[in-house]
Amino acid sequence: MDIHPLLERVFPIAIAKDGEFLIFDVDSSGRRYTFIKREPSPVPLPEKLRAAFPLECYKNQAVCVVTEDAFESLEGYALIFHEFVHCYQWETCEPKLRQKLEVARSETAKGNYMWELNYPFPYDKTEFQEAYLRFLNSLKTKNPKEVFRHRDKLREILSREEFEYMVWQEWKEGFARFIENKIRRRLGLEENHSGLERPWDRVLFYEGGARFIEFLCRQDVKLLADIKTIFYKMLAYGII
């Protein structure tokens, strides 16, 4: 598909319903979903669920997990493809990249296996808020020197773990947001730019990451198909 090569295939889908996963996967033709099996969920399942994670009950494959309402609108399908991006990330490079992060090692050593969701990032600190807004504004200029400068400022004021966490969320969720919005434009849907509303939380990096990735791919169009290199570019941008 011309939006991104990852969309040339689809991924397993688990429908979360009544405390169970109804797992579907494509058949041998690669064109049609078929029901595989039903498995109980080990945790309570929220309403309007949109997620992607490896399912232990399905050979630890990355699976798009949604509730039935996801199939009721084009908006829902756009979000399903957002989750497919995460499945692609997991299959191609996410576990190895995660192992290289000090923040991942440190938090899991503390027993915080949900660090991606609850890491205590200093969103409310004025210095960070001002620096990140300047970074976002520099992306609008499309001037690499300006982006370099403001990215370096973020690296300066954040600890190593904080900076790594920011980059991780920008890459993981930002890339999914970036592809999601390409799909939304193709479908004639309003783009998703949520995350800038106060108070800030990790959704800020969905939008910031998407904008940063768009900037980087304008600099080098070959990057689009190489998500591993995109991650390293985001982590090191501005370092000579």
PDB file of C-alpha atoms in Angstrom:
ATOM      1  CA  MET A   1       0.000   0.000   0.000  1.00  0.00           C
ATOM      2  CA  ASP A   2       1.379   3.429  -0.892  1.00  0.00           C
ATOM      3  CA  ILE A   3       0.764   4.838   2.614  1.00  0.00           C
ATOM      4  CA  HIS A   4       3.310   2.428   4.113  1.00  0.00           C
ATOM      5  CA  PRO A   5       4.548  -1.103   3.307  1.00  0.00           C
ATOM      6  CA  LEU A   6       3.320  -2.386   6.686  1.00  0.00           C
ATOM      7  CA  LEU A   7      -0.256  -2.040   5.417  1.00  0.00           C
ATOM      8  CA  GLU A   8       0.321  -4.686   2.782  1.00  0.00           C
ATOM      9  CA  ARG A   9      -0.679  -7.224   5.405  1.00  0.00           C
ATOM     10  CA  VAL A  10      -3.057  -7.408   8.339  1.00  0.00           C
ATOM     11  CA  PHE A  11      -2.581  -8.755  11.856  1.00  0.00           C
ATOM     12  CA  PRO A  12      -4.545 -10.966  14.233  1.00  0.00           C
ATOM     13  CA  ILE A  13      -7.544  -9.349  15.915  1.00  0.00           C
ATOM     14  CA  ALA A  14      -9.004 -10.254  19.292  1.00  0.00           C
ATOM     15  CA  ILE A  15     -12.493  -8.974  20.056  1.00  0.00           C
ATOM     16  CA  ALA A  16     -12.829  -8.326  23.776  1.00  0.00           C
ATOM     17  CA  LYS A  17     -16.303  -9.385  24.885  1.00  0.00           C
ATOM     18  CA  ASP A  18     -17.812 -10.602  28.170  1.00  0.00           C
ATOM     19  CA  GLY A  19     -14.412 -11.172  29.755  1.00  0.00           C
ATOM     20  CA  GLU A  20     -13.098 -13.189  26.819  1.00  0.00           C
ATOM     21  CA  PHE A  21     -10.962 -12.790  23.737  1.00  0.00           C
ATOM     22  CA  LEU A  22     -12.518 -13.929  20.462  1.00  0.00           C
ATOM     23  CA  ILE A  23      -9.432 -14.386  18.321  1.00  0.00           C
ATOM     24  CA  PHE A  24      -9.497 -14.034  14.541  1.00  0.00           C
ATOM     25  CA  ASP A  25      -6.650 -14.358  12.068  1.00  0.00           C
ATOM     26  CA  VAL A  26      -6.275 -14.390   8.310  1.00  0.00           C
ATOM     27  CA  ASP A  27      -6.641 -17.678   6.484  1.00  0.00           C
ATOM     28  CA  SER A  28      -4.089 -19.222   4.136  1.00  0.00           C
ATOM     29  CA  SER A  29      -5.126 -16.863   1.331  1.00  0.00           C
ATOM     30  CA  GLY A  30      -4.098 -13.888   3.459  1.00  0.00           C
ATOM     31  CA  ARG A  31      -7.278 -12.082   2.424  1.00  0.00           C
ATOM     32  CA  ARG A  32      -9.960 -13.211   4.812  1.00  0.00           C
ATOM     33  CA  TYR A  33     -10.287 -13.388   8.585  1.00  0.00           C
ATOM     34  CA  THR A  34     -11.421 -16.615  10.187  1.00  0.00           C
ATOM     35  CA  PHE A  35     -12.344 -17.400  13.784  1.00  0.00           C
ATOM     36  CA  ILE A  36      -9.508 -19.190  15.612  1.00  0.00           C
ATOM     37  CA  LYS A  37     -10.547 -19.647  19.222  1.00  0.00           C
ATOM     38  CA  ARG A  38     -12.055 -18.161  22.380  1.00  0.00           C
ATOM     39  CA  GLU A  39      -9.909 -17.513  25.459  1.00  0.00           C
ATOM     40  CA  PRO A  40     -10.671 -15.970  28.875  1.00  0.00           C
ATOM     41  CA  SER A  41      -9.001 -12.643  29.634  1.00  0.00           C
ATOM     42  CA  PRO A  42      -6.685 -12.668  32.666  1.00  0.00           C
ATOM     43  CA  VAL A  43      -7.657  -9.053  33.464  1.00  0.00           C
ATOM     44  CA  PRO A  44     -10.867  -6.972  33.331  1.00  0.00           C
ATOM     45  CA  LEU A  45     -11.527  -5.533  29.868  1.00  0.00           C
ATOM     46  CA  PRO A  46     -12.619  -1.892  29.553  1.00  0.00           C
ATOM     47  CA  GLU A  47     -15.313  -0.603  27.212  1.00  0.00           C
ATOM     48  CA  LYS A  48     -14.279   0.872  23.852  1.00  0.00           C
ATOM     49  CA  LEU A  49     -10.951  -0.898  24.065  1.00  0.00           C
ATOM     50  CA  ARG A  50      -8.309  -0.125  21.439  1.00  0.00           C
ATOM     51  CA  ALA A  51      -4.954  -1.744  22.116  1.00  0.00           C
ATOM     52  CA  ALA A  52      -2.237  -4.004  20.766  1.00  0.00           C
ATOM     53  CA  PHE A  53      -0.078  -6.398  22.720  1.00  0.00           C
ATOM     54  CA  PRO A  54       1.312  -9.947  22.558  1.00  0.00           C
ATOM     55  CA  LEU A  55      -1.280 -12.476  23.687  1.00  0.00           C
ATOM     56  CA  GLU A  56       0.162 -15.348  25.703  1.00  0.00           C
ATOM     57  CA  CYS A  57      -2.812 -17.497  24.719  1.00  0.00           C
ATOM     58  CA  TYR A  58      -1.957 -16.966  21.039  1.00  0.00           C
ATOM     59  CA  LYS A  59       1.730 -17.909  21.022  1.00  0.00           C
ATOM     60  CA  ASN A  60       2.677 -14.411  22.220  1.00  0.00           C
ATOM     61  CA  GLN A  61       1.864 -12.962  18.829  1.00  0.00           C
ATOM     62  CA  ALA A  62       1.143  -9.243  18.696  1.00  0.00           C
ATOM     63  CA  VAL A  63      -2.626  -8.865  18.390  1.00  0.00           C
ATOM     64  CA  CYS A  64      -4.948  -5.915  17.829  1.00  0.00           C
ATOM     65  CA  VAL A  65      -7.422  -6.034  20.735  1.00  0.00           C
ATOM     66  CA  VAL A  66     -10.681  -4.102  20.356  1.00  0.00           C
ATOM     67  CA  THR A  67     -14.291  -4.166  21.456  1.00  0.00           C
ATOM     68  CA  GLU A  68     -17.049  -4.755  18.912  1.00  0.00           C
ATOM     69  CA  ASP A  69     -17.878  -1.056  18.493  1.00  0.00           C
ATOM     70  CA  ALA A  70     -14.575  -0.578  16.614  1.00  0.00           C
ATOM     71  CA  PHE A  71     -16.227  -2.080  13.538  1.00  0.00           C
ATOM     72  CA  GLU A  72     -19.181   0.309  13.512  1.00  0.00           C
ATOM     73  CA  SER A  73     -17.517   3.255  11.747  1.00  0.00           C
ATOM     74  CA  LEU A  74     -14.644   4.298   9.506  1.00  0.00           C
ATOM     75  CA  GLU A  75     -13.220   6.057  12.564  1.00  0.00           C
ATOM     76  CA  GLY A  76     -13.030   2.690  14.299  1.00  0.00           C
ATOM     77  CA  TYR A  77     -11.225   1.119  11.364  1.00  0.00           C
ATOM     78  CA  ALA A  78      -8.675   3.960  11.344  1.00  0.00           C
ATOM     79  CA  LEU A  79      -7.928   3.151  14.982  1.00  0.00           C
ATOM     80  CA  ILE A  80      -7.647  -0.560  14.196  1.00  0.00           C
ATOM     81  CA  PHE A  81      -4.920   0.298  11.692  1.00  0.00           C
ATOM     82  CA  HIS A  82      -3.282   2.452  14.384  1.00  0.00           C
ATOM     83  CA  GLU A  83      -3.067  -0.714  16.480  1.00  0.00           C
ATOM     84  CA  PHE A  84      -1.791  -2.697  13.489  1.00  0.00           C
ATOM     85  CA  VAL A  85       1.174  -0.313  13.459  1.00  0.00           C
ATOM     86  CA  HIS A  86       1.980  -1.409  17.006  1.00  0.00           C
ATOM     87  CA  CYS A  87       1.755  -5.052  15.935  1.00  0.00           C
ATOM     88  CA  TYR A  88       4.233  -4.274  13.154  1.00  0.00           C
ATOM     89  CA  GLN A  89       6.565  -2.509  15.572  1.00  0.00           C
ATOM     90  CA  TRP A  90       6.496  -5.492  17.908  1.00  0.00           C
ATOM     91  CA  GLU A  91       7.210  -7.976  15.114  1.00  0.00           C
ATOM     92  CA  THR A  92      10.051  -6.029  13.546  1.00  0.00           C
ATOM     93  CA  CYS A  93      12.144  -4.323  16.226  1.00  0.00           C
ATOM     94  CA  GLU A  94      10.337  -3.158  19.377  1.00  0.00           C
ATOM     95  CA  PRO A  95      11.562  -5.838  21.841  1.00  0.00           C
ATOM     96  CA  LYS A  96      15.232  -5.338  20.896  1.00  0.00           C
ATOM     97  CA  LEU A  97      14.962  -1.554  21.017  1.00  0.00           C
ATOM     98  CA  ARG A  98      13.266  -1.725  24.405  1.00  0.00           C
ATOM     99  CA  GLN A  99      16.177  -3.769  25.806  1.00  0.00           C
ATOM    100  CA  LYS A 100      18.560  -0.922  25.007  1.00  0.00           C
ATOM    101  CA  LEU A 101      16.668   1.610  27.112  1.00  0.00           C
ATOM    102  CA  GLU A 102      17.938   2.408  30.580  1.00  0.00           C
ATOM    103  CA  VAL A 103      14.451   3.537  31.566  1.00  0.00           C
ATOM    104  CA  ALA A 104      13.011   0.134  30.629  1.00  0.00           C
ATOM    105  CA  ARG A 105      15.695  -1.761  32.563  1.00  0.00           C
ATOM    106  CA  SER A 106      15.414   0.502  35.593  1.00  0.00           C
ATOM    107  CA  GLU A 107      11.627   0.432  35.835  1.00  0.00           C
ATOM    108  CA  THR A 108      11.274  -3.304  35.285  1.00  0.00           C
ATOM    109  CA  ALA A 109      13.978  -3.921  37.917  1.00  0.00           C
ATOM    110  CA  LYS A 110      11.665  -2.092  40.331  1.00  0.00           C
ATOM    111  CA  GLY A 111       8.826  -4.386  39.312  1.00  0.00           C
ATOM    112  CA  ASN A 112       7.092  -1.662  37.302  1.00  0.00           C
ATOM    113  CA  TYR A 113       6.153  -3.660  34.219  1.00  0.00           C
ATOM    114  CA  MET A 114       3.595  -1.011  33.231  1.00  0.00           C
ATOM    115  CA  TRP A 115       6.229   1.730  32.983  1.00  0.00           C
ATOM    116  CA  GLU A 116       5.149   2.722  29.481  1.00  0.00           C
ATOM    117  CA  LEU A 117       1.807   3.821  30.932  1.00  0.00           C
ATOM    118  CA  ASN A 118       2.730   5.162  34.349  1.00  0.00           C
ATOM    119  CA  TYR A 119       6.330   6.415  34.264  1.00  0.00           C
ATOM    120  CA  PRO A 120       6.522   9.594  36.410  1.00  0.00           C
ATOM    121  CA  PHE A 121       7.490  11.981  33.621  1.00  0.00           C
ATOM    122  CA  PRO A 122       7.674  15.690  34.650  1.00  0.00           C
ATOM    123  CA  TYR A 123       4.879  16.900  32.350  1.00  0.00           C
ATOM    124  CA  ASP A 124       3.864  19.664  34.773  1.00  0.00           C
ATOM    125  CA  LYS A 125       7.292  21.281  35.103  1.00  0.00           C
ATOM    126  CA  THR A 126       7.349  24.716  33.529  1.00  0.00           C
ATOM    127  CA  GLU A 127      10.839  24.290  32.092  1.00  0.00           C
ATOM    128  CA  PHE A 128       9.801  21.142  30.217  1.00  0.00           C
ATOM    129  CA  GLN A 129       6.519  22.640  29.006  1.00  0.00           C
ATOM    130  CA  GLU A 130       8.233  25.718  27.601  1.00  0.00           C
ATOM    131  CA  ALA A 131      10.998  23.657  25.974  1.00  0.00           C
ATOM    132  CA  TYR A 132       8.599  21.184  24.367  1.00  0.00           C
ATOM    133  CA  LEU A 133       6.399  23.965  22.994  1.00  0.00           C
ATOM    134  CA  ARG A 134       9.476  25.586  21.456  1.00  0.00           C
ATOM    135  CA  PHE A 135      10.419  22.223  19.960  1.00  0.00           C
ATOM    136  CA  LEU A 136       6.937  21.816  18.443  1.00  0.00           C
ATOM    137  CA  ASN A 137       7.085  25.327  17.026  1.00  0.00           C
ATOM    138  CA  SER A 138      10.517  24.671  15.538  1.00  0.00           C
ATOM    139  CA  LEU A 139       9.055  21.744  13.590  1.00  0.00           C
ATOM    140  CA  LYS A 140       6.674  24.166  11.894  1.00  0.00           C
ATOM    141  CA  THR A 141       9.643  26.144  10.553  1.00  0.00           C
ATOM    142  CA  LYS A 142      11.020  22.988   8.858  1.00  0.00           C
ATOM    143  CA  ASN A 143      14.446  24.418   9.685  1.00  0.00           C
ATOM    144  CA  PRO A 144      16.792  21.601  10.803  1.00  0.00           C
ATOM    145  CA  LYS A 145      19.032  23.968  12.773  1.00  0.00           C
ATOM    146  CA  GLU A 146      16.076  25.211  14.817  1.00  0.00           C
ATOM    147  CA  VAL A 147      14.882  21.677  15.462  1.00  0.00           C
ATOM    148  CA  PHE A 148      18.440  20.648  16.443  1.00  0.00           C
ATOM    149  CA  ARG A 149      18.623  23.502  18.921  1.00  0.00           C
ATOM    150  CA  HIS A 150      15.353  22.815  20.673  1.00  0.00           C
ATOM    151  CA  ARG A 151      15.862  19.073  20.701  1.00  0.00           C
ATOM    152  CA  ASP A 152      19.210  19.594  22.395  1.00  0.00           C
ATOM    153  CA  LYS A 153      17.526  21.796  25.003  1.00  0.00           C
ATOM    154  CA  LEU A 154      15.156  18.956  25.866  1.00  0.00           C
ATOM    155  CA  ARG A 155      18.101  16.597  26.210  1.00  0.00           C
ATOM    156  CA  GLU A 156      19.777  19.130  28.507  1.00  0.00           C
ATOM    157  CA  ILE A 157      16.888  19.631  30.926  1.00  0.00           C
ATOM    158  CA  LEU A 158      15.682  16.018  31.126  1.00  0.00           C
ATOM    159  CA  SER A 159      17.449  13.139  32.820  1.00  0.00           C
ATOM    160  CA  ARG A 160      18.617  10.284  30.613  1.00  0.00           C
ATOM    161  CA  GLU A 161      15.653   8.121  31.640  1.00  0.00           C
ATOM    162  CA  GLU A 162      13.183  10.950  31.096  1.00  0.00           C
ATOM    163  CA  PHE A 163      14.586  11.694  27.652  1.00  0.00           C
ATOM    164  CA  GLU A 164      14.510   8.027  26.702  1.00  0.00           C
ATOM    165  CA  TYR A 165      10.907   7.740  27.870  1.00  0.00           C
ATOM    166  CA  MET A 166       9.911  10.763  25.807  1.00  0.00           C
ATOM    167  CA  VAL A 167      11.612   9.371  22.691  1.00  0.00           C
ATOM    168  CA  TRP A 168      10.071   5.940  23.229  1.00  0.00           C
ATOM    169  CA  GLN A 169       6.571   7.369  23.353  1.00  0.00           C
ATOM    170  CA  GLU A 170       7.256   9.708  20.412  1.00  0.00           C
ATOM    171  CA  TRP A 171       8.472   6.781  18.340  1.00  0.00           C
ATOM    172  CA  LYS A 172       6.004   4.107  19.379  1.00  0.00           C
ATOM    173  CA  GLU A 173       2.813   6.151  19.580  1.00  0.00           C
ATOM    174  CA  GLY A 174       3.927   8.966  17.306  1.00  0.00           C
ATOM    175  CA  PHE A 175       4.559   6.624  14.394  1.00  0.00           C
ATOM    176  CA  ALA A 176       1.173   4.970  14.895  1.00  0.00           C
ATOM    177  CA  ARG A 177      -0.474   8.428  14.980  1.00  0.00           C
ATOM    178  CA  PHE A 178       1.461   9.448  11.861  1.00  0.00           C
ATOM    179  CA  ILE A 179       0.183   6.431   9.890  1.00  0.00           C
ATOM    180  CA  GLU A 180      -3.300   6.753  11.376  1.00  0.00           C
ATOM    181  CA  ASN A 181      -3.597  10.307  10.067  1.00  0.00           C
ATOM    182  CA  LYS A 182      -2.440   9.258   6.611  1.00  0.00           C
ATOM    183  CA  ILE A 183      -5.259   6.698   6.631  1.00  0.00           C
ATOM    184  CA  ARG A 184      -7.735   9.275   7.926  1.00  0.00           C
ATOM    185  CA  ARG A 185      -6.882  11.615   5.064  1.00  0.00           C
ATOM    186  CA  ARG A 186      -7.365   8.773   2.581  1.00  0.00           C
ATOM    187  CA  LEU A 187     -10.780   7.985   4.105  1.00  0.00           C
ATOM    188  CA  GLY A 188     -11.870  11.630   4.253  1.00  0.00           C
ATOM    189  CA  LEU A 189     -11.910  11.662   8.062  1.00  0.00           C
ATOM    190  CA  GLU A 190     -10.845  14.477  10.354  1.00  0.00           C
ATOM    191  CA  GLU A 191      -7.240  14.023  11.442  1.00  0.00           C
ATOM    192  CA  ASN A 192      -6.403  13.107  15.026  1.00  0.00           C
ATOM    193  CA  HIS A 193      -4.280  15.754  16.746  1.00  0.00           C
ATOM    194  CA  SER A 194      -5.264  15.177  20.351  1.00  0.00           C
ATOM    195  CA  GLY A 195      -2.630  15.433  23.054  1.00  0.00           C
ATOM    196  CA  LEU A 196      -1.844  19.135  23.308  1.00  0.00           C
ATOM    197  CA  GLU A 197      -4.691  19.828  25.726  1.00  0.00           C
ATOM    198  CA  ARG A 198      -3.701  20.605  29.324  1.00  0.00           C
ATOM    199  CA  PRO A 199      -2.899  18.995  31.653  1.00  0.00           C
ATOM    200  CA  TRP A 200      -0.358  17.105  29.599  1.00  0.00           C
ATOM    201  CA  ASP A 201       0.202  13.383  29.809  1.00  0.00           C
ATOM    202  CA  ARG A 202       1.886  10.813  27.567  1.00  0.00           C
ATOM    203  CA  VAL A 203      -0.603  11.495  24.739  1.00  0.00           C
ATOM    204  CA  LEU A 204       1.364  14.707  24.211  1.00  0.00           C
ATOM    205  CA  PHE A 205       4.084  12.529  22.677  1.00  0.00           C
ATOM    206  CA  TYR A 206       1.635  10.901  20.250  1.00  0.00           C
ATOM    207  CA  GLU A 207       1.216  14.276  18.579  1.00  0.00           C
ATOM    208  CA  GLY A 208       4.766  15.513  19.103  1.00  0.00           C
ATOM    209  CA  GLY A 209       6.177  12.250  17.817  1.00  0.00           C
ATOM    210  CA  ALA A 210       3.958  12.247  14.735  1.00  0.00           C
ATOM    211  CA  ARG A 211       5.085  15.770  13.866  1.00  0.00           C
ATOM    212  CA  PHE A 212       8.743  14.944  14.475  1.00  0.00           C
ATOM    213  CA  ILE A 213       8.543  11.799  12.333  1.00  0.00           C
ATOM    214  CA  GLU A 214       6.883  13.760   9.536  1.00  0.00           C
ATOM    215  CA  PHE A 215       9.730  16.274   9.732  1.00  0.00           C
ATOM    216  CA  LEU A 216      12.393  13.550   9.622  1.00  0.00           C
ATOM    217  CA  CYS A 217      10.759  11.789   6.682  1.00  0.00           C
ATOM    218  CA  ARG A 218      10.705  15.048   4.750  1.00  0.00           C
ATOM    219  CA  GLN A 219      14.449  15.253   5.291  1.00  0.00           C
ATOM    220  CA  ASP A 220      14.931  11.683   4.058  1.00  0.00           C
ATOM    221  CA  VAL A 221      12.004   9.945   2.354  1.00  0.00           C
ATOM    222  CA  LYS A 222      13.737   6.547   2.665  1.00  0.00           C
ATOM    223  CA  LEU A 223      13.271   6.707   6.429  1.00  0.00           C
ATOM    224  CA  LEU A 224       9.540   6.044   6.148  1.00  0.00           C
ATOM    225  CA  ALA A 225      10.048   2.327   5.536  1.00  0.00           C
ATOM    226  CA  ASP A 226      12.773   1.936   8.179  1.00  0.00           C
ATOM    227  CA  ILE A 227      11.163   2.396  11.577  1.00  0.00           C
ATOM    228  CA  LYS A 228      14.235   1.172  13.458  1.00  0.00           C
ATOM    229  CA  THR A 229      16.382   3.913  11.963  1.00  0.00           C
ATOM    230  CA  ILE A 230      13.632   6.440  12.695  1.00  0.00           C
ATOM    231  CA  PHE A 231      13.903   5.518  16.374  1.00  0.00           C
ATOM    232  CA  TYR A 232      17.661   6.038  16.456  1.00  0.00           C
ATOM    233  CA  LYS A 233      17.322   9.329  14.575  1.00  0.00           C
ATOM    234  CA  MET A 234      14.810  10.541  17.156  1.00  0.00           C
ATOM    235  CA  LEU A 235      17.006   9.450  20.027  1.00  0.00           C
ATOM    236  CA  ALA A 236      20.188  11.069  18.687  1.00  0.00           C
ATOM    237  CA  TYR A 237      18.837  14.058  16.724  1.00  0.00           C
ATOM    238  CA  GLY A 238      21.095  17.037  17.196  1.00  0.00           C
ATOM    239  CA  ILE A 239      24.112  15.033  18.328  1.00  0.00           C
ATOM    240  CA  ILE A 240      27.005  15.470  15.934  1.00  0.00           C
TER     241      ILE A 240
END
